[in-house]
Each structure stands twice: as structure tokens, then as C-alpha cells.
PDB file of C-alpha atoms in Angstrom:
ATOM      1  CA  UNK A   1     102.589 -57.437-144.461  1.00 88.00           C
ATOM      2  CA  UNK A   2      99.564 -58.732-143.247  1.00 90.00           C
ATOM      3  CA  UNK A   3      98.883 -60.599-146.967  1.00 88.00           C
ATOM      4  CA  UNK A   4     101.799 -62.034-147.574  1.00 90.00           C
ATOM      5  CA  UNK A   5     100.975 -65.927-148.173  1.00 88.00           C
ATOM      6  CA  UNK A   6     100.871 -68.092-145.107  1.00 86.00           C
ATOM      7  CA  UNK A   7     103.335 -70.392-146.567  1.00 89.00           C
ATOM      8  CA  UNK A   8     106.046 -67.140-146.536  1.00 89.00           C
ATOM      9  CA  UNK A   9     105.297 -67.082-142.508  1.00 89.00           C
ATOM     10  CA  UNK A  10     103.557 -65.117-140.396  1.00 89.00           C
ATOM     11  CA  UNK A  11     103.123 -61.983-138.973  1.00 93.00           C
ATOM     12  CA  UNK A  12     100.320 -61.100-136.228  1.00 92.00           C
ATOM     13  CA  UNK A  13     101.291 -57.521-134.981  1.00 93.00           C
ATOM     14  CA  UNK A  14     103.203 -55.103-137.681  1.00 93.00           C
ATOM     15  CA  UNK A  15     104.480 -51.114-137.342  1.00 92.00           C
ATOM     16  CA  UNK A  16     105.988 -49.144-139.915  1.00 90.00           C
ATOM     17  CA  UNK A  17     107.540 -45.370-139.233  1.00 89.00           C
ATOM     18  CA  UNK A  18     110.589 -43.165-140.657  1.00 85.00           C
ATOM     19  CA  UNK A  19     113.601 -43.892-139.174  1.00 81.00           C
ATOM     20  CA  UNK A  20     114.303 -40.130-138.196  1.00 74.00           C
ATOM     21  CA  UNK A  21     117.889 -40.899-137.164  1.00 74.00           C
ATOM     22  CA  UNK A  22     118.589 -42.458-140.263  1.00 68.00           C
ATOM     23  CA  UNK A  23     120.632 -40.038-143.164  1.00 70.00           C
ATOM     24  CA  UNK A  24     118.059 -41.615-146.240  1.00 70.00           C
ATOM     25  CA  UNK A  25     114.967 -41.127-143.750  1.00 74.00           C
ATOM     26  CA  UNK A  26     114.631 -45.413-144.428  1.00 86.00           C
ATOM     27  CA  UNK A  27     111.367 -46.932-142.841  1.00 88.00           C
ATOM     28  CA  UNK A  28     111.297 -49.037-139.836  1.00 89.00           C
ATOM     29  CA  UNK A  29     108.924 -52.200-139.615  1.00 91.00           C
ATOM     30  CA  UNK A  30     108.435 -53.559-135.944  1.00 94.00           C
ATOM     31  CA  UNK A  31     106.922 -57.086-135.960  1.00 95.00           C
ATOM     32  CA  UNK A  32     105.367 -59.665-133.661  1.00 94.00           C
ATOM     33  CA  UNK A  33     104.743 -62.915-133.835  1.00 92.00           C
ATOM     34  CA  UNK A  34     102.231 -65.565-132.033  1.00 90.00           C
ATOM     35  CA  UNK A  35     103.306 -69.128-130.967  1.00 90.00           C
ATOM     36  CA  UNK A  36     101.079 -72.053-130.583  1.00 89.00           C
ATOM     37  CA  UNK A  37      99.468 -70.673-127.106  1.00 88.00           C
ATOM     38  CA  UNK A  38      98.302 -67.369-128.605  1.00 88.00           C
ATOM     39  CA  UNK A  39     101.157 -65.230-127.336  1.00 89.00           C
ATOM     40  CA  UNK A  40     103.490 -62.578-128.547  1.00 91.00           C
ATOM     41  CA  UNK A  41     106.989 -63.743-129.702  1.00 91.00           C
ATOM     42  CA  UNK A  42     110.052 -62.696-132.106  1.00 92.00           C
ATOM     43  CA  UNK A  43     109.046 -63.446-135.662  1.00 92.00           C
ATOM     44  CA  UNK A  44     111.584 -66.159-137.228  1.00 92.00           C
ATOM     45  CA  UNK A  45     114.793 -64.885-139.253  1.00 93.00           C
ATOM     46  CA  UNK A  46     113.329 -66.804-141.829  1.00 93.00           C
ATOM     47  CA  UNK A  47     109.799 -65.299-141.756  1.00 93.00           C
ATOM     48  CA  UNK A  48     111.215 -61.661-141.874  1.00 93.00           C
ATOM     49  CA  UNK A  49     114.105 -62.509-144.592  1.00 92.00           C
ATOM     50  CA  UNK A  50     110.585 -64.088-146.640  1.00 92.00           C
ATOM     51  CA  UNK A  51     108.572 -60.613-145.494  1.00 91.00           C
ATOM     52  CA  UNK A  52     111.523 -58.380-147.071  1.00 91.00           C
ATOM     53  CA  UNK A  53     111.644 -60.148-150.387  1.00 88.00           C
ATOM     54  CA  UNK A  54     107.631 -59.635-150.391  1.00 88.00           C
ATOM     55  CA  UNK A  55     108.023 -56.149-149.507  1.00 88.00           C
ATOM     56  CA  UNK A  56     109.873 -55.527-152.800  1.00 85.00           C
ATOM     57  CA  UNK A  57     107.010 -55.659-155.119  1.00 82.00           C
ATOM     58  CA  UNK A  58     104.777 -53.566-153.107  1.00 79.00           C
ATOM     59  CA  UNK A  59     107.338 -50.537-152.100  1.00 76.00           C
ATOM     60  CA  UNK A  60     108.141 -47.578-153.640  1.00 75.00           C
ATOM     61  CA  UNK A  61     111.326 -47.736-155.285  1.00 74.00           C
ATOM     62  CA  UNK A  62     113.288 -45.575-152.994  1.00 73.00           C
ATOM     63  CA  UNK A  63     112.079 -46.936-149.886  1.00 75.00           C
ATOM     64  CA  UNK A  64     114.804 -48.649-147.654  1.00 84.00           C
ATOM     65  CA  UNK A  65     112.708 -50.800-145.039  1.00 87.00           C
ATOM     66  CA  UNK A  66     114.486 -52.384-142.211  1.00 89.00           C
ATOM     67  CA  UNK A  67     112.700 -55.368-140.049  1.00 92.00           C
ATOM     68  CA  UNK A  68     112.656 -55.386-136.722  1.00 93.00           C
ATOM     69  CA  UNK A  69     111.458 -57.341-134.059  1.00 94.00           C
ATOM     70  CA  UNK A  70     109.205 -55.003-131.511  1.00 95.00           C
ATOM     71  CA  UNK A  71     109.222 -55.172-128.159  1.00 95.00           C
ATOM     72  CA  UNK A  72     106.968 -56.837-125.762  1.00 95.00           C
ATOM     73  CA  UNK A  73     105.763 -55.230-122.274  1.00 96.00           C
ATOM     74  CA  UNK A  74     104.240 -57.953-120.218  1.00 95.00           C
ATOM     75  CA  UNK A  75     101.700 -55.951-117.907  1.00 96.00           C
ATOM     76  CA  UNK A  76      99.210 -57.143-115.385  1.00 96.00           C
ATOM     77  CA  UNK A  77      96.084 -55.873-113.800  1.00 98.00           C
ATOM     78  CA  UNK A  78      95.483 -54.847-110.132  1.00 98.00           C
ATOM     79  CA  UNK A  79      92.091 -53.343-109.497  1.00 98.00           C
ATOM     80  CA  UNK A  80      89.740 -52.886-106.456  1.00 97.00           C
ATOM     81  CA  UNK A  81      86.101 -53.120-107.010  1.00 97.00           C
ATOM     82  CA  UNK A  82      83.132 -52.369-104.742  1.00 96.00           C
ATOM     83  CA  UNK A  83      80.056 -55.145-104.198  1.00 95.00           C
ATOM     84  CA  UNK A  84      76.939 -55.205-101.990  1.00 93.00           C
ATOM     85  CA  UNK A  85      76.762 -59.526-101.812  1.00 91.00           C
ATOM     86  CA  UNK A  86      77.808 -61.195 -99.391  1.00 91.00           C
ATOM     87  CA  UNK A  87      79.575 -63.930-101.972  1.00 93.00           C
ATOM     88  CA  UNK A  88      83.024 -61.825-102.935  1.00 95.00           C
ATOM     89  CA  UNK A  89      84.927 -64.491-104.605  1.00 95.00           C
ATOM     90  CA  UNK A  90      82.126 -65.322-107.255  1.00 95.00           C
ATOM     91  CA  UNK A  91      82.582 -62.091-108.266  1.00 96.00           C
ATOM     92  CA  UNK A  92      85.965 -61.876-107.786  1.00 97.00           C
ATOM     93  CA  UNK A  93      85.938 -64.545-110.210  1.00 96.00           C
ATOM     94  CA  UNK A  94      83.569 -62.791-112.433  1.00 97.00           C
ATOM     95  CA  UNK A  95      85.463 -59.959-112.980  1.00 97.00           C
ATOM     96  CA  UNK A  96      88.449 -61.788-113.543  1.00 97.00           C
ATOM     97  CA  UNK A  97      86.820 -63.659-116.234  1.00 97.00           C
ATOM     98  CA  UNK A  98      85.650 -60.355-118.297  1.00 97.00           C
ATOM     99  CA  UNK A  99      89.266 -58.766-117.671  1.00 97.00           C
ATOM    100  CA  UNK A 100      90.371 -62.117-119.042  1.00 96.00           C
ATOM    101  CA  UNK A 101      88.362 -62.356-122.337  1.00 95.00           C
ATOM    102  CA  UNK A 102      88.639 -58.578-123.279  1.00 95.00           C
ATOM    103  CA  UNK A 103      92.235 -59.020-123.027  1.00 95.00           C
ATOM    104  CA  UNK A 104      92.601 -61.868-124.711  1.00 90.00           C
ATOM    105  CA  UNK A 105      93.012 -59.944-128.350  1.00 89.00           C
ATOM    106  CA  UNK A 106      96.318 -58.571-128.657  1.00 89.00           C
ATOM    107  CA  UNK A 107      97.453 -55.261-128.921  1.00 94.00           C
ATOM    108  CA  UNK A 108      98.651 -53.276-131.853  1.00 95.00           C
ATOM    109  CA  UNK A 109     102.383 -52.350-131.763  1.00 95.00           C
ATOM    110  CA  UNK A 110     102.189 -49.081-130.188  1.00 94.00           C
ATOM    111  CA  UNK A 111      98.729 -48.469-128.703  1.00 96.00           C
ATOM    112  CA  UNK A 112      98.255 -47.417-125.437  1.00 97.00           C
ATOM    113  CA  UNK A 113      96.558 -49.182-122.193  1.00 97.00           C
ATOM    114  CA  UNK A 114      93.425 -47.930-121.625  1.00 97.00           C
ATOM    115  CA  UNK A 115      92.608 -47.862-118.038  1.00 97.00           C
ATOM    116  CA  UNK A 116      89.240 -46.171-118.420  1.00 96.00           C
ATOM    117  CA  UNK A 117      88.616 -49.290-120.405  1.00 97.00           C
ATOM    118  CA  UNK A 118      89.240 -51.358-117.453  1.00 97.00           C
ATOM    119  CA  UNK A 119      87.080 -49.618-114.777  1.00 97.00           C
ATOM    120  CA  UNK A 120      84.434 -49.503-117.891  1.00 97.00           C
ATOM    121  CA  UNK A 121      84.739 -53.334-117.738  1.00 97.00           C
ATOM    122  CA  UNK A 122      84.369 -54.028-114.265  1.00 97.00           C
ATOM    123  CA  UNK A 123      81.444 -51.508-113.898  1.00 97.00           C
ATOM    124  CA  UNK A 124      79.331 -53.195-116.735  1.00 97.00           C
ATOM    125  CA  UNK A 125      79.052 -56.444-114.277  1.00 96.00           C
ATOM    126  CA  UNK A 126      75.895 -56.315-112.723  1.00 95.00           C
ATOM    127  CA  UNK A 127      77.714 -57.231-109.181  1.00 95.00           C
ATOM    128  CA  UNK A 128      80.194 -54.375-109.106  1.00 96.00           C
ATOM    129  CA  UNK A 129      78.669 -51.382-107.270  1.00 96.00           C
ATOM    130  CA  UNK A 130      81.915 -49.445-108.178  1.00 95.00           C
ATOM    131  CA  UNK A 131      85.161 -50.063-109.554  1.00 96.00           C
ATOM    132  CA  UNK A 132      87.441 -48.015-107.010  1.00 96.00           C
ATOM    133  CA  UNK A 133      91.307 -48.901-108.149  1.00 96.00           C
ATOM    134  CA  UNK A 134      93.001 -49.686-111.555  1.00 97.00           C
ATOM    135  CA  UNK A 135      96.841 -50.089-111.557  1.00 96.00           C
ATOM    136  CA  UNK A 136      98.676 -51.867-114.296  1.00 96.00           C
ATOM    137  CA  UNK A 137     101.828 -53.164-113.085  1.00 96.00           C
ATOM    138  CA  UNK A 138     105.428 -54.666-115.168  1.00 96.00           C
ATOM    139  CA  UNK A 139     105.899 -58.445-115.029  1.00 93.00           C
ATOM    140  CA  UNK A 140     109.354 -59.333-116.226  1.00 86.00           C
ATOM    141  CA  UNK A 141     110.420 -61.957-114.411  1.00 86.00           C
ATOM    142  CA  UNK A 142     111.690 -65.645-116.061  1.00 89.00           C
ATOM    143  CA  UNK A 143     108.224 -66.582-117.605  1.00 88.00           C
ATOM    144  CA  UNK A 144     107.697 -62.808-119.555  1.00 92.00           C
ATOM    145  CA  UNK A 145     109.823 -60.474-122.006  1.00 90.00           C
ATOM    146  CA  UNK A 146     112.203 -59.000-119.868  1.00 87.00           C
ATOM    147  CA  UNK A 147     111.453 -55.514-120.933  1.00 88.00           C
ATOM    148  CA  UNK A 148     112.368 -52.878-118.913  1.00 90.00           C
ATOM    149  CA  UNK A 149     109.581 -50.062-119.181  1.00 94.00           C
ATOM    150  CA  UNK A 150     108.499 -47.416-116.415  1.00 95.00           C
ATOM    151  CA  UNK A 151     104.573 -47.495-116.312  1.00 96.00           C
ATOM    152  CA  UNK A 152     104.300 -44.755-113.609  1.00 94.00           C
ATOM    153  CA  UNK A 153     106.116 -42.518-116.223  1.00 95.00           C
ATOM    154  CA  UNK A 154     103.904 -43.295-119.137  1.00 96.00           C
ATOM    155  CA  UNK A 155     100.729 -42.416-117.654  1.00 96.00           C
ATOM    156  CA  UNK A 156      98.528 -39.941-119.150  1.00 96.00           C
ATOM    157  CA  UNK A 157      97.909 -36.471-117.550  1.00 95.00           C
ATOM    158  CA  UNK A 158      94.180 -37.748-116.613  1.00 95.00           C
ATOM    159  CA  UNK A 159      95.198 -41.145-115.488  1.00 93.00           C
ATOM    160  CA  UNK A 160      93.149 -42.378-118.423  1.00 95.00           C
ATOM    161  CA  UNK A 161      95.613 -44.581-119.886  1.00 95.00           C
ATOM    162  CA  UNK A 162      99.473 -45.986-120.590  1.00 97.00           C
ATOM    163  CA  UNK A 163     101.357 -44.775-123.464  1.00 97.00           C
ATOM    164  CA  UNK A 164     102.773 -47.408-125.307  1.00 95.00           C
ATOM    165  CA  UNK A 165     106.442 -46.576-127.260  1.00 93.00           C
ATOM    166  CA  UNK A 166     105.835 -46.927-131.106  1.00 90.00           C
ATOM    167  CA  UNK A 167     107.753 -49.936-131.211  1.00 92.00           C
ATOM    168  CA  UNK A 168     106.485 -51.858-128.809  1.00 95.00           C
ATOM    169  CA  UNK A 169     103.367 -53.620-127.570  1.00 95.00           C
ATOM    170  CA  UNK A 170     101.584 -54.478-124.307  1.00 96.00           C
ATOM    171  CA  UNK A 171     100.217 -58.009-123.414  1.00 95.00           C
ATOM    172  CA  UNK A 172      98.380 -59.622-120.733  1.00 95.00           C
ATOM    173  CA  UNK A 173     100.195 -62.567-121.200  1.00 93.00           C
ATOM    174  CA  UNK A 174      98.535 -65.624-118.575  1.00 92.00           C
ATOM    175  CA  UNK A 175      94.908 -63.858-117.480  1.00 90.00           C
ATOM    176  CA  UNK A 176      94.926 -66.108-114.288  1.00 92.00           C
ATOM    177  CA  UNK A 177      98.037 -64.972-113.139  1.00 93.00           C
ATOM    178  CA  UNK A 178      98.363 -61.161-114.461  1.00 96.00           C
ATOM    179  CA  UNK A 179      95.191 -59.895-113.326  1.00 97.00           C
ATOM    180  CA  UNK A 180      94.454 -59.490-109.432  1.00 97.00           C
ATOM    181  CA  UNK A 181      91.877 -57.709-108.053  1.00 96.00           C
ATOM    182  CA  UNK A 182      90.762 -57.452-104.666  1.00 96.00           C
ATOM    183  CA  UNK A 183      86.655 -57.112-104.070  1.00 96.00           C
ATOM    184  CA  UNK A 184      85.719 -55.194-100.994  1.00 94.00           C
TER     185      UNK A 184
END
């Protein structure tokens, strides 16, 4: 998927499983797109009508692949983190800025949200004397997918991280907006 020649289209985020409610056991491939800002869309009919007549040299004969588009679960950040300076909103600022940049690669289709990763994040800046809080919240409203997804019912056992359904895919879609912490 990934090598199919720019001129084809293009695909940034691609997941293939067995369809196990289909009778021949076909495959399903979930794809994502980017646009021109760097964030998750549809792929174009065009793109995935180009990506199945690629497919045909490189499957095996009986395979019956469908393509379909995955789906997008806009999340955002809310964390509480603990500081000894006097000067909160530098770091405020700080740790928005490092929540911003490792987020800034998208995810695969179907990995989870690692919110270890987070607190890991915010306790590597020098300033943060403890990260206390990480919640990752839905944001569906006019300006993101309008997914429905329950995050409180996805969490891990350990509270370690958010399991992502195979075909879909989380994104931290505007950093400035999505992530909002508080520093105490």
C-alpha cells in the first residue's frame, strides 16, 4: 500500500484484517489519508479505486480485499502537573509544547493511547516535580470527525492506556487547542 507510486495517490495510515463476518473470510483494508495541514482525512474514491487495481499484482489469487475508509477519534489531553517555580505559565507552556511535538506523528490505525507515555513526557521536563493527572478526553464537535467512541470504556485495567478499535485511529488534531493542562 504504502509503495504504490505517488502519482496513483496516497495513503498515510493503512490496516488490513479478515473480515470474520464475511462467508469467503475476504480481507479488510482501513485507510487514512493526510490533507495539506498534516491531518487525518478520507482517502479519495479515486486514490482507493487506483490502490485496488495496485493491489492485484501483489495479492494472492484468492484474496478478496475490500477498501475502507477508517475511522478517526479526535482526542485531547487534560493533565495536571506539579512545579516548585514560581513562573507556572512558562511551564505550562513548556509542557504544552513537548505534548505538542510528540504528538505531532500520527497514529497507526488501531494502536492504542498510551497514557504512561504522557506522564513519561511531562516528567522528563526539568520543571515538572510530578505529573499528577492524565485524562484524554473525545472532541467531536463541528471542527473534528464526529466519531462517537467511549474513552472511559476503553481504558486498560492499569489505567496505562486507551484501546484503540482495529479500524480506527486516534489524533491530536490542533495541539493548541486539544491539550490543556493545568500546573499547580
Amino acid at each position: 500500500v504504502y509503495s504504490m507510486p505517488p502519482q496513483a495517490g496516497s495513503v498515510k495510515r493503512a490496516n488490513i484484517m479478515q473480515d470474520s463476518n464475511s462467508f469467503k473470510k475476504n480481507l479488510n483494508l482501513y485507510v487514512m489519508g493526510e490533507d495539506a495541514d498534516g491531518n487525518l482525512t478520507e482517502v479519495s474514491t479515486t486514490t482507493k479505486e487506483n490502490l485496488k487495481i495496485w493491489l492485484q499484482s501483489k495479492k494472492m489469487i484468492n484474496d478478496t480485499i475490500d477498501i475502507l475508509d477508517a475511522q478517526i477519534i479526535n482526542v485531547g489531553i487534560r493533565f495536571i502537573a506539579d512545579t516548585d517555580l514560581q513562573d507556572k505559565d512558562s511551564v505550562l507552556i513548556k509542557c504544552i509544547e513537548a505534548l505538542k511535538n510528540k504528538y505531532q506523528e500520527k497514529f497507526d490505525i488501531g494502536q492504542s493511547f498510551s497514557l504512561s507515555e504522557v506522564y513519561k513526557t511531562l516528567n522528563l521536563i526539568p520543571e515538572i516535580t510530578d505529573c499528577k493527572s492524565v485524562k484524554l478526553f473525545l472532541q467531536n464537535d463541528a471542527n473534528y470527525a464526529s466519531t462517537n467512541f467511549d474513552i472511559n470504556s476503553n481504558i486498560s485495567a492499569d489505567g496505562s492506556h486507551v484501546f484503540c478499535p482495529e479500524r480506527s485511529v486516534y489524533e491530536v488534531k490542533y495541539g493548541n487547542i486539544d491539550i490543556i493542562g493545568t500546573i499547580i
